[in-house]
XYZ file of C-alpha atoms in Angstrom:
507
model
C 109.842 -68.040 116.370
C 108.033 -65.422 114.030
C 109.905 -63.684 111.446
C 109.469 -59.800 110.780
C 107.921 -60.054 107.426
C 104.490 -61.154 109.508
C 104.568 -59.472 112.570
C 101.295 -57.942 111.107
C 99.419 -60.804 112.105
C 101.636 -62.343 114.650
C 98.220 -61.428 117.397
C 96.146 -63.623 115.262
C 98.564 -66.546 115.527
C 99.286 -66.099 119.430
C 98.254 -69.851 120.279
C 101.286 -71.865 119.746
C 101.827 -75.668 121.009
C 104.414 -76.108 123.707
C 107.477 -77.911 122.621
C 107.220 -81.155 123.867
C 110.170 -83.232 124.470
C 111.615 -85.312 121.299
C 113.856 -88.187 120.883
C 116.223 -88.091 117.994
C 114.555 -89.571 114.808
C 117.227 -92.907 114.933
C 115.573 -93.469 118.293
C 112.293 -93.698 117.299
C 109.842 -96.750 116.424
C 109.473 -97.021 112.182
C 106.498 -95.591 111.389
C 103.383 -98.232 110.697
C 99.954 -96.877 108.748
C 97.869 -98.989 111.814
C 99.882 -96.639 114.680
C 100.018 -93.130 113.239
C 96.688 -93.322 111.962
C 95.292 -94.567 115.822
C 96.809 -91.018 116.765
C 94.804 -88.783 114.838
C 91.745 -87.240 116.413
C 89.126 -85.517 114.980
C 88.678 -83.149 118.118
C 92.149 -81.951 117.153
C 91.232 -81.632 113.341
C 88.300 -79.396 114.794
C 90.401 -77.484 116.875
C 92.402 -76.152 114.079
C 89.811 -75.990 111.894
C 88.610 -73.402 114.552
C 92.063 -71.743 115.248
C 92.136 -71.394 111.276
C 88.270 -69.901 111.564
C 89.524 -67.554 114.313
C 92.257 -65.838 112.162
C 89.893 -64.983 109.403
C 87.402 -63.503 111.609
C 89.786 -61.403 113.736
C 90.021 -59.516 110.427
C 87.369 -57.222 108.711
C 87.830 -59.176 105.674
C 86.873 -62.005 107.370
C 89.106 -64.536 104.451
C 92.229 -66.031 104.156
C 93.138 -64.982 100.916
C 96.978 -64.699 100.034
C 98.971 -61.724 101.111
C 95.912 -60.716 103.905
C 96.063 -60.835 107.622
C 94.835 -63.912 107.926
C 96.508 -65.971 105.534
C 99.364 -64.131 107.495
C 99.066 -65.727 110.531
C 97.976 -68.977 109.017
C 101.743 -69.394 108.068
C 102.747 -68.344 111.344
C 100.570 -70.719 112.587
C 102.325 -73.617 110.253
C 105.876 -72.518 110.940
C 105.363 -72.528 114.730
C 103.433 -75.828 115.261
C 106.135 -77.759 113.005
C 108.818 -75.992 114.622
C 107.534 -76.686 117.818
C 107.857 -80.262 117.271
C 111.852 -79.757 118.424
C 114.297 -81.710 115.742
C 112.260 -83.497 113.597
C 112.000 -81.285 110.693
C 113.784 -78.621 108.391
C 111.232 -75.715 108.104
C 111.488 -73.151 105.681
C 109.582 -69.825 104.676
C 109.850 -69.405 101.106
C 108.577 -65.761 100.047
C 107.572 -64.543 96.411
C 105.642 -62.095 95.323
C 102.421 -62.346 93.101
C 99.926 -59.793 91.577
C 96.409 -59.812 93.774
C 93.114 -58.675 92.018
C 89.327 -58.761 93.547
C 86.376 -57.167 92.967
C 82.983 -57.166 92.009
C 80.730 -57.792 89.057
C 76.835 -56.507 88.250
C 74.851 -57.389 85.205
C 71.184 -56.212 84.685
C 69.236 -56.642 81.276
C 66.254 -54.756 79.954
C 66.043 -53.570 83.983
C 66.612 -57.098 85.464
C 69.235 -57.669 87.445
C 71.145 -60.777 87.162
C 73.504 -62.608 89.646
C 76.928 -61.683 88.196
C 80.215 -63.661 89.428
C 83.689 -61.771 88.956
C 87.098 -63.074 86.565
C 90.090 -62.085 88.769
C 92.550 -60.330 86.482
C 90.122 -58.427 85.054
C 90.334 -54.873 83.984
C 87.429 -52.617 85.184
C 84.775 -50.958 82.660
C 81.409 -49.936 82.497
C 79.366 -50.277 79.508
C 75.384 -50.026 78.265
C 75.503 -52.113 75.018
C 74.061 -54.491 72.963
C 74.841 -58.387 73.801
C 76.302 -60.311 70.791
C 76.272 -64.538 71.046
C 79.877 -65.698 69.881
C 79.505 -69.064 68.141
C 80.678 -72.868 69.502
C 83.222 -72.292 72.515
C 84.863 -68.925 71.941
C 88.352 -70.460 71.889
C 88.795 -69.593 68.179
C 89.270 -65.846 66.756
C 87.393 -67.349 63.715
C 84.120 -68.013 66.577
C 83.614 -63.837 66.976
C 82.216 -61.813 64.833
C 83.413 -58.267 64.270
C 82.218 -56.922 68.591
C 82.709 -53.348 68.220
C 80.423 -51.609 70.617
C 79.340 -54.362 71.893
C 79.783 -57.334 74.920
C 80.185 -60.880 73.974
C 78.510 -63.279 75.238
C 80.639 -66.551 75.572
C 79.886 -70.552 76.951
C 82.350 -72.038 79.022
C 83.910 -74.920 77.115
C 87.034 -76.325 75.340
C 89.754 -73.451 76.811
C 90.575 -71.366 79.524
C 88.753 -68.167 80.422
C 91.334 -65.553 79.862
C 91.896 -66.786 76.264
C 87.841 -65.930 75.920
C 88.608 -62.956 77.083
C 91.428 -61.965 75.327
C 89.929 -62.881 71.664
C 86.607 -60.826 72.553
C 88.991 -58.152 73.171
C 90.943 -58.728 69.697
C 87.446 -58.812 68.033
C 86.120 -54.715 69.291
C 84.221 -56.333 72.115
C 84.491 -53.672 75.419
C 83.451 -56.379 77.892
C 82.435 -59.962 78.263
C 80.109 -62.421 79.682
C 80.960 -66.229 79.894
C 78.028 -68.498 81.112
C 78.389 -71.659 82.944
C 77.848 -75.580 81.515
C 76.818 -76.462 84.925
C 73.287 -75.712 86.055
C 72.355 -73.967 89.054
C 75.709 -71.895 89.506
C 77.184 -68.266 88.863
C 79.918 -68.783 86.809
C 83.418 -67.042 88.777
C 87.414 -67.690 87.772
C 90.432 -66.361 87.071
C 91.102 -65.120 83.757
C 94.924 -66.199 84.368
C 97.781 -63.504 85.435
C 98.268 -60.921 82.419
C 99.421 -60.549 79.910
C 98.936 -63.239 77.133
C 100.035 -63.394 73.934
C 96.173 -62.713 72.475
C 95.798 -59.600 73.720
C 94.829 -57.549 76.592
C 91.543 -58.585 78.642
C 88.145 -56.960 78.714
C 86.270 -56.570 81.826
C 84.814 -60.061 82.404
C 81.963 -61.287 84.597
C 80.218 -64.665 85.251
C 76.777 -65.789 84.657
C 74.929 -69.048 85.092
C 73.770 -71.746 82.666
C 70.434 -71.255 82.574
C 70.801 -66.876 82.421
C 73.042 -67.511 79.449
C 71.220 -69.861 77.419
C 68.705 -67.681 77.631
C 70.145 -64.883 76.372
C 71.911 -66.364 73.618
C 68.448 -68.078 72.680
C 66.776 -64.251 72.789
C 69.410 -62.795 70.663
C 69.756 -66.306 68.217
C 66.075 -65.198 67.751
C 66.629 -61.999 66.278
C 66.232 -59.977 69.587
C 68.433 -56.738 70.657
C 69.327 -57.561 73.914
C 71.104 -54.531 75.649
C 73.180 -55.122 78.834
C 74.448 -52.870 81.990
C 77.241 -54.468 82.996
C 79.816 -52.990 84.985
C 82.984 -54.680 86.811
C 85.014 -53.152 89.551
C 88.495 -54.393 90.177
C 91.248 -53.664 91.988
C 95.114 -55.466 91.469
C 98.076 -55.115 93.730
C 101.412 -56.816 93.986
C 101.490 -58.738 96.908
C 104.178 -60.758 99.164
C 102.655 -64.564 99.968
C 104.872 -67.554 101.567
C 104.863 -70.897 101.127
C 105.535 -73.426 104.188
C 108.072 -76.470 103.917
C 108.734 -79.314 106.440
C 111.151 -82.029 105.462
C 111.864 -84.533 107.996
C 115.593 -84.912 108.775
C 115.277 -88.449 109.109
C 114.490 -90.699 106.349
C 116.884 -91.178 102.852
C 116.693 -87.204 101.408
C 117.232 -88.877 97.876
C 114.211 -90.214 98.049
C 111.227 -87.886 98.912
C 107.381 -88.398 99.334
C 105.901 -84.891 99.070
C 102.352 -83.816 100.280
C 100.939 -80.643 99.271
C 98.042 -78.344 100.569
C 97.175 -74.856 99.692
C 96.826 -72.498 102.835
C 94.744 -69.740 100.896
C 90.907 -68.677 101.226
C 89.218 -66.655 98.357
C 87.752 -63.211 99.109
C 84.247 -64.241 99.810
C 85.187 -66.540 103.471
C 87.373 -68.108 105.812
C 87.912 -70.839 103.244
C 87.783 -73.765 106.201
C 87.020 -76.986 103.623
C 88.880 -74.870 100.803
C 91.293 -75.703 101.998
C 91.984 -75.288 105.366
C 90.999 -79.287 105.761
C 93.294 -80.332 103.358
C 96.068 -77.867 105.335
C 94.970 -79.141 108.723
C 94.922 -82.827 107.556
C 98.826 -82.217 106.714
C 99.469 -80.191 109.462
C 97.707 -83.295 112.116
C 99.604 -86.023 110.343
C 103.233 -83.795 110.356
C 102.654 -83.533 114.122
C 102.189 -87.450 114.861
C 104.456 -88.371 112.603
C 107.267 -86.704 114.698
C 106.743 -89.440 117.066
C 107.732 -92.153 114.317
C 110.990 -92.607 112.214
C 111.052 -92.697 108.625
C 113.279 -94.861 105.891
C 112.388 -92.076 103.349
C 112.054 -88.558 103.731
C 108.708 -87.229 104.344
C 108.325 -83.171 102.956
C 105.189 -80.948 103.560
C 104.217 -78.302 101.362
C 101.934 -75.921 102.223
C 101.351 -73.366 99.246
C 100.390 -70.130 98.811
C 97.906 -68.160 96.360
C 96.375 -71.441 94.920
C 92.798 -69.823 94.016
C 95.028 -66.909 92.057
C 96.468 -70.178 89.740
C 98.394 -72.646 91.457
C 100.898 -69.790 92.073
C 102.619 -71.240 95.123
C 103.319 -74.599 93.725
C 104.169 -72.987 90.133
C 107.130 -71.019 92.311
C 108.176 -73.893 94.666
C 108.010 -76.512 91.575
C 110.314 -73.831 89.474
C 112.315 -73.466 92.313
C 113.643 -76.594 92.229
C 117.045 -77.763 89.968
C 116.552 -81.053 88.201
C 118.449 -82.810 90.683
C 115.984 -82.195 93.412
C 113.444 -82.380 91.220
C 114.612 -86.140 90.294
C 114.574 -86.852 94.068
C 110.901 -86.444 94.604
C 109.089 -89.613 93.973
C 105.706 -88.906 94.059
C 103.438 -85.827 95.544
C 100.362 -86.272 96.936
C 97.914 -83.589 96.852
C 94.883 -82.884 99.494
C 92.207 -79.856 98.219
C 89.208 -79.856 100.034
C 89.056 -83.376 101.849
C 85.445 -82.714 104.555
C 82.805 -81.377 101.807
C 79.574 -81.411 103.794
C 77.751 -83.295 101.048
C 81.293 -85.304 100.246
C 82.408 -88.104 97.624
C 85.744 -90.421 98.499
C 87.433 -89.308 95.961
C 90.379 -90.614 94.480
C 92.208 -89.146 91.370
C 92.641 -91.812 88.822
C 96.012 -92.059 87.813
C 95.968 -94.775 85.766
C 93.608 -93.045 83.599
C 90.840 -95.897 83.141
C 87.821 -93.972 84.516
C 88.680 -90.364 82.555
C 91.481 -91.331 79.863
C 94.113 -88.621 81.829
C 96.889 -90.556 82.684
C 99.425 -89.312 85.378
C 103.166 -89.578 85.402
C 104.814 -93.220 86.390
C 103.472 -93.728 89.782
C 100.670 -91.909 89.444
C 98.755 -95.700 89.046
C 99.945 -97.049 91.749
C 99.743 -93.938 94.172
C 95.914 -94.567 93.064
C 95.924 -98.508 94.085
C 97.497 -97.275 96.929
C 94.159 -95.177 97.773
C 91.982 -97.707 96.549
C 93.410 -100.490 98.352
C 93.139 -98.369 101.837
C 89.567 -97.685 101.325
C 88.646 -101.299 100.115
C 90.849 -103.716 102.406
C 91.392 -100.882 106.076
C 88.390 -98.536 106.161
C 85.896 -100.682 104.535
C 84.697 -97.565 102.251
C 83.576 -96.845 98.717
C 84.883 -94.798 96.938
C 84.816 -92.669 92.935
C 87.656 -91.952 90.780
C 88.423 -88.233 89.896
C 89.787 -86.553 86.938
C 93.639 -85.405 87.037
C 91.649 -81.905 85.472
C 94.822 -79.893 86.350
C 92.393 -77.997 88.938
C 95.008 -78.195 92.044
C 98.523 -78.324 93.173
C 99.614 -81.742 92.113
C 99.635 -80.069 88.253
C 102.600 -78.208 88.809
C 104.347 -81.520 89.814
C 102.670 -83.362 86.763
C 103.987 -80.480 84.484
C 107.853 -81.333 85.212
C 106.936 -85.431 84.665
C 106.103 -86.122 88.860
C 104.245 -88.779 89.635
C 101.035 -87.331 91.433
C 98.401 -88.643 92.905
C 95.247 -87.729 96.054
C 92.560 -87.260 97.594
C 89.224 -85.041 96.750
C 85.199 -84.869 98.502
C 84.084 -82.536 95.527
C 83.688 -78.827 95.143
C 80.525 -77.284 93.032
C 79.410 -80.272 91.398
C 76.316 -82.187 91.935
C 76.449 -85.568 93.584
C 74.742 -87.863 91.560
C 72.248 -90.599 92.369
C 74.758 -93.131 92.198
C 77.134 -91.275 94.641
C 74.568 -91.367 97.139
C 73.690 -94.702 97.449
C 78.025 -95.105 98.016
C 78.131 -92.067 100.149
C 74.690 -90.673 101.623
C 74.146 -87.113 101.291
C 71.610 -85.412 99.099
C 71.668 -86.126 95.237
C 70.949 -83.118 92.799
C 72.978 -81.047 95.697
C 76.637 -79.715 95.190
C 79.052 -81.387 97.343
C 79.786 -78.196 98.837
C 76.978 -75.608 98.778
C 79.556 -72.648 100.301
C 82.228 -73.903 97.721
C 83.749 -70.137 97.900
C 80.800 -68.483 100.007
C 81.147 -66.712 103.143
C 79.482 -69.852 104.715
C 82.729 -72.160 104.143
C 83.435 -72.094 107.733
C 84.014 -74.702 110.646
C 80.246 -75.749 110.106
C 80.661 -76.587 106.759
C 82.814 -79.219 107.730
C 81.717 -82.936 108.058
C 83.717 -84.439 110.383
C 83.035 -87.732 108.861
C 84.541 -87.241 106.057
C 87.513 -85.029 107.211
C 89.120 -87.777 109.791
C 88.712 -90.550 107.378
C 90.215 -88.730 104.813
C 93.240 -87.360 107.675
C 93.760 -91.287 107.865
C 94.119 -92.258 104.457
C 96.801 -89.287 104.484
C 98.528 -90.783 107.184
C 98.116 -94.324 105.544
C 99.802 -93.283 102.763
C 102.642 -91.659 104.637
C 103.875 -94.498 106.796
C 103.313 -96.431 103.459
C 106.177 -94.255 101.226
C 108.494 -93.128 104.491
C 108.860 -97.376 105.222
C 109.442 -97.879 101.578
C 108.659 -97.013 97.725
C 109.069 -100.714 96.346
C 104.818 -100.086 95.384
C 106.627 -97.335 92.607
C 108.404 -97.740 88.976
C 111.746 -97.368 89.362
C 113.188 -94.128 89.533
C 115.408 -92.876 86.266
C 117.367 -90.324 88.300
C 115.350 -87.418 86.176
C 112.548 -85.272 85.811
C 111.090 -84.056 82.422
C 111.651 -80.596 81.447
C 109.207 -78.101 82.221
C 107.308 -76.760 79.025
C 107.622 -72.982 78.096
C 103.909 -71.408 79.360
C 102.673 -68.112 80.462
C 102.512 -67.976 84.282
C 99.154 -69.289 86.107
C 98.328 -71.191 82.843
C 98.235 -74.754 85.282
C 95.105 -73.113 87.263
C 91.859 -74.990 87.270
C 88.439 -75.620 89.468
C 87.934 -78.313 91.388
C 86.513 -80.915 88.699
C 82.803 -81.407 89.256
C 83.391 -84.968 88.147
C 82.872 -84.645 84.107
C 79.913 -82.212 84.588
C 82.334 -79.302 83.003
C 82.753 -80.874 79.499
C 86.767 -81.370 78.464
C 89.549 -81.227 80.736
C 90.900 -78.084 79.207
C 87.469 -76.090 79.925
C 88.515 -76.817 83.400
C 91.265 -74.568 83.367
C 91.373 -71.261 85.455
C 87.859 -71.200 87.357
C 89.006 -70.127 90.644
C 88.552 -72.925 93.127
């Protein structure tokens, strides 16, 4: 079945399992870790890795990103391989609507042109003006001096972009430049939906570390340093969906949920980000429909993640407190086959980066850490809860959280390598948000072991939650905050300085 709001894209999403042939859930065998993960295949994580590939190239954008064509039929795709799995699920569409911005950014000084990365959300300007350094992080008005006529130039540290942005604006600044803390990489985000309570944005671009130190060293010197920046943008209101499987099997007042985010950036097909973590989901729902369950078992597959964790921000505030209190634990999978990949596991107890998850959040990380250890004999690294990906949302509203990550833009270290192989001094994904994050990206490696920890911890929570605290029958209240606010980057592990800084690069 397709529904009418995506018959758009309903040619891009023509290959559709047959139904095959179900028992009723009571029927089947309880569900053991050792048997549902002996079913997964990594020739049938390719294959949808390539079916995934296919719908952003039948379109000239050649992306996924939310609201397009191909992010279109990539929830088509969802809704009709879980549906086609006969009785074993409740599948929902849930629409909602969120404002889309791209563009481009280009920066040249004193006739050089520099390699400029673009803020989503912001406005477009162009502007021939002096550069002026702001001091420490930018994150207090009391850091700018008086900007008029002029473009700031801002680190990235200590708070999220748009709030930059907004207190250059507040100062006179007409535009401004934030450079990177990590070396070797053109700074690009999200400045954060608008509006905020600091004022409007300025047009925005990216640099890297080593451009900006240089240019705040040139003008700390006593240099005028004039910049030609100019930033195109364009923002639309857009209609996105997010995808949800519950099993109807399994006790529905208590609920293991497992998120993924379905949507590409502008630049590619986003296959690692995240179509692995969407197709590791999508391989263990499928398999799992030939087990029973003691608990329920939900998939979430959300929407317009790289604009700020928008499609968990809706589901979570969809949700009354009763339903909130039913969900136990979520368990979050964001890029899970980086080429040059970690094993990581976010630390919920907090020992490795002082961040401590919600009650459970510890134990969802034993969980991990036992698997690796004591089934697939693997090593693995603990990763910051940095807010960077869907299980925030969850965290926000007092869920316990907890998953998997193989790394993003940060550099693997020399210690990761002797753990993991790869290349030190290399990011762990070198087309983190290129046009080259397609099906080669992938290592396969990494993406089926990381399928079967999923499925590990699935039959682990649907045969029984006794590894949890106790659940109180409630969930915390959600704090008052701006919409997007919860959007981060993947954490390069604690190359970004604090966790706050972390907030709102686009992933």
């Amino acid at each position: 079945m397709h529904y009418s709001f995506l018959a758009a894209s309903l040619a891009l999403a023509s290959v559709v399992s047959a139904s095959p042939t179900v028992l009723s859930p009571r029927q089947l065998p309880l569900v053991e870790s050792n048997r549902l993960r002996r079913v997964l295949l990594r020739s049938n994580l390719l294959d949808k890795a390539r079916t995934l590939e296919g719908f952003a190239f039948a379109t000239p954008e050649r992306n996924r990103v939310f609201g397009s064509p191909g992010h279109n039929a990539t929830v088509n795709y969802l809704y009709d391989q879980v549906t086609a799995l006969g009785d074993y699920y409740t599948v929902e569409i849930q629409p909602f609507v969120e404002l889309y911005s791209a563009g481009s950014a280009s920066l040249s000084v004193s006739g050089d042109a520099l390699d400029a990365g673009i803020f989503t959300y912001s406005p477009a300007g162009k502007f021939t003006e002096p550069l002026a350094a702001v001091a420490n992080f930018g994150c207090n008005a009391t850091d700018y001096p008086a900007l008029t006529g002029k473009i700031a130039l801002i680190s990235r540290g200590s708070c999220e972009f748009g709030l930059k942005s907004a207190l250059a604006g507040a100062a006179g600044a007409d535009a401004a430049v934030i450079y990177n803390n990590v070396n070797g990489t053109t700074l690009t985000g999200t400045l954060g939906a608008p509006p905020r309570p600091e004022g409007p944005y300025v047009p925005t671009a990216g640099i890297s570390l080593e451009e900006g130190t240089a240019l705040r060293d040139q003008i700390n010197g006593g240099a005028n340093v004039t910049a030609d920046l100019n930033v195109i943008s364009v923002m639309e209101n857009r209609t996105t969906y997010n995808v949800i499987a519950q099993t109807k099997g399994g006790d529905p007042n208590n609920v293991l949920v497992m998120t993924a985010h379905t949507d590409s950036v502008d630049a590619g097909p986003g296959i690692n980000d995240n179509g692995s973590g969407t197709i590791g989901l999508l391989e263990v729902a499928i398999q799992l429909a030939k087990f029973s369950v003691n608990n329920a078992i939900r998939f979430v597959w959300v929407s317009a993640e790289e604009f700020g964790l928008l499609g968990s921000e809706f589901y979570v505030s969809s949700l009354s407190d009763a339903e909130r209190a039913r969900i136990r634990l979520d368990l979050n999978f964001d890029m899970i086959a980086s080429p040059n990949f970690k094993y990581g596991i976010y630390d919920g107890d907090g020992s490795a980066f002082n961040v401590t998850g919600a009650p459970g959040s510890a134990e969802a990380e034993k969980l991990f850490q036992d698997y690796f250890t004591n089934d697939a004999g693997l090593k693995y690294v603990e990763d910051e809860f940095s807010g960077r990906s869907d299980y925030a949302a969850f965290q926000e509203v007092g869920i316990a959280a907890g998953g998997l990550f193989t790394g993003a833009e940060g550099i693997k270290t020399p210690e990761e390598q002797v753990l993991f192989g790869g290349q030190a001094g290399v990011a762990y994904d070198e087309n983190y948000h290129e046009a080259g994050d397609t099906v080669a990206n992938l290592n396969m490696d990494a993406f089926i072991q990381n399928a079967k920890a999923i499925a590990h911890a699935t039959a682990t929570y649907a045969r029984s939650f006794a590894s949890l605290p106790p659940s109180n029958g409630t969930a915390a209240v959600p704090r008052h905050r701006r919409r997007g606010t919860l959007k981060a980057e993947h954490a390069p592990s604690g190359q970004c300085g604090t966790k706050n800084d972390r907030l709102f690069l686009v992933e």
